[in-house]
């Protein structure tokens, strides 16, 4: 798949966003069945770059990711500067 798309897993997980060569790439939103959500950058199918994490309780955190792993949490001002 190339371009924008939506993929939903049988267990309720969902990704909506950009794809390149059938991998999540660019900007997208991944949602877990319990309500958690990651909204941000993707590279080669993994979270990469800046992103916004929504916990299942509604808390919002901003962070930086590389190769699917969170490097650090950042404040909203730092997040805005990365835009």
mmCIF file of C-alpha atoms in Angstrom:
data_model
loop_
_atom_site.group_PDB
_atom_site.id
_atom_site.type_symbol
_atom_site.label_atom_id
_atom_site.label_comp_id
_atom_site.label_asym_id
_atom_site.label_seq_id
_atom_site.Cartn_x
_atom_site.Cartn_y
_atom_site.Cartn_z
ATOM 1 C CA UNK A 1 0.000 0.000 0.000
ATOM 2 C CA UNK A 2 1.127 3.529 -0.816
ATOM 3 C CA UNK A 3 -0.544 6.715 0.390
ATOM 4 C CA UNK A 4 -3.176 6.978 3.111
ATOM 5 C CA UNK A 5 -5.076 4.080 4.551
ATOM 6 C CA UNK A 6 -6.658 2.365 7.523
ATOM 7 C CA UNK A 7 -5.790 -1.044 8.921
ATOM 8 C CA UNK A 8 -7.781 -2.674 11.717
ATOM 9 C CA UNK A 9 -6.677 -5.821 13.562
ATOM 10 C CA UNK A 10 -9.156 -8.432 14.830
ATOM 11 C CA UNK A 11 -8.252 -7.575 18.443
ATOM 12 C CA UNK A 12 -9.395 -3.944 17.988
ATOM 13 C CA UNK A 13 -6.084 -2.209 17.289
ATOM 14 C CA UNK A 14 -6.256 0.327 14.485
ATOM 15 C CA UNK A 15 -3.807 2.379 12.434
ATOM 16 C CA UNK A 16 -4.948 5.277 10.280
ATOM 17 C CA UNK A 17 -2.404 7.262 8.338
ATOM 18 C CA UNK A 18 0.305 7.239 5.723
ATOM 19 C CA UNK A 19 1.915 4.157 4.208
ATOM 20 C CA UNK A 20 4.958 3.595 2.031
ATOM 21 C CA UNK A 21 5.783 0.121 0.652
ATOM 22 C CA UNK A 22 3.114 -1.421 2.935
ATOM 23 C CA UNK A 23 4.723 0.060 6.068
ATOM 24 C CA UNK A 24 3.476 2.814 8.339
ATOM 25 C CA UNK A 25 5.462 5.869 7.287
ATOM 26 C CA UNK A 26 4.889 9.605 7.649
ATOM 27 C CA UNK A 27 2.113 10.713 9.985
ATOM 28 C CA UNK A 28 -0.416 8.365 11.518
ATOM 29 C CA UNK A 29 -2.568 7.458 14.492
ATOM 30 C CA UNK A 30 -2.393 4.075 16.213
ATOM 31 C CA UNK A 31 -5.184 3.203 18.640
ATOM 32 C CA UNK A 32 -5.267 0.309 21.119
ATOM 33 C CA UNK A 33 -8.524 -1.367 22.222
ATOM 34 C CA UNK A 34 -8.215 0.105 25.749
ATOM 35 C CA UNK A 35 -8.286 3.673 24.369
ATOM 36 C CA UNK A 36 -4.565 4.436 24.359
ATOM 37 C CA UNK A 37 -3.451 6.311 21.264
ATOM 38 C CA UNK A 38 -0.197 7.371 19.622
ATOM 39 C CA UNK A 39 -0.393 10.188 17.100
ATOM 40 C CA UNK A 40 2.771 11.211 15.310
ATOM 41 C CA UNK A 41 5.626 10.203 13.080
ATOM 42 C CA UNK A 42 6.352 6.754 11.678
ATOM 43 C CA UNK A 43 9.313 5.301 9.791
ATOM 44 C CA UNK A 44 9.577 1.753 8.434
ATOM 45 C CA UNK A 45 6.494 0.691 10.386
ATOM 46 C CA UNK A 46 7.679 2.006 13.780
ATOM 47 C CA UNK A 47 7.039 5.146 15.819
ATOM 48 C CA UNK A 48 9.750 7.631 14.901
ATOM 49 C CA UNK A 49 10.179 11.340 15.546
ATOM 50 C CA UNK A 50 7.785 13.457 17.560
ATOM 51 C CA UNK A 51 4.507 12.129 18.815
ATOM 52 C CA UNK A 52 1.626 12.625 21.173
ATOM 53 C CA UNK A 53 0.574 9.806 23.488
ATOM 54 C CA UNK A 54 -2.926 9.625 24.972
ATOM 55 C CA UNK A 55 -3.281 7.260 27.929
ATOM 56 C CA UNK A 56 -6.447 5.237 28.492
ATOM 57 C CA UNK A 57 -7.302 7.633 31.355
ATOM 58 C CA UNK A 58 -7.116 10.674 29.054
ATOM 59 C CA UNK A 59 -3.675 11.981 30.045
ATOM 60 C CA UNK A 60 -1.704 13.456 27.135
ATOM 61 C CA UNK A 61 2.100 13.295 26.951
ATOM 62 C CA UNK A 62 4.458 14.499 24.251
ATOM 63 C CA UNK A 63 7.624 12.667 23.316
ATOM 64 C CA UNK A 64 10.322 11.709 20.872
ATOM 65 C CA UNK A 65 10.581 8.185 19.460
ATOM 66 C CA UNK A 66 13.204 6.333 17.448
ATOM 67 C CA UNK A 67 12.764 2.905 15.864
ATOM 68 C CA UNK A 68 9.595 2.263 17.863
ATOM 69 C CA UNK A 69 11.083 3.171 21.246
ATOM 70 C CA UNK A 70 10.378 6.308 23.219
ATOM 71 C CA UNK A 71 13.575 8.264 23.794
ATOM 72 C CA UNK A 72 12.144 10.856 26.161
ATOM 73 C CA UNK A 73 9.087 12.765 27.235
ATOM 74 C CA UNK A 74 9.091 16.448 26.300
ATOM 75 C CA UNK A 75 6.867 19.352 27.242
ATOM 76 C CA UNK A 76 4.216 20.778 24.941
ATOM 77 C CA UNK A 77 6.369 23.816 24.096
ATOM 78 C CA UNK A 78 9.255 21.620 22.904
ATOM 79 C CA UNK A 79 6.789 19.509 20.934
ATOM 80 C CA UNK A 80 5.398 22.602 19.210
ATOM 81 C CA UNK A 81 8.911 23.726 18.206
ATOM 82 C CA UNK A 82 9.489 20.368 16.504
ATOM 83 C CA UNK A 83 6.488 20.926 14.221
#
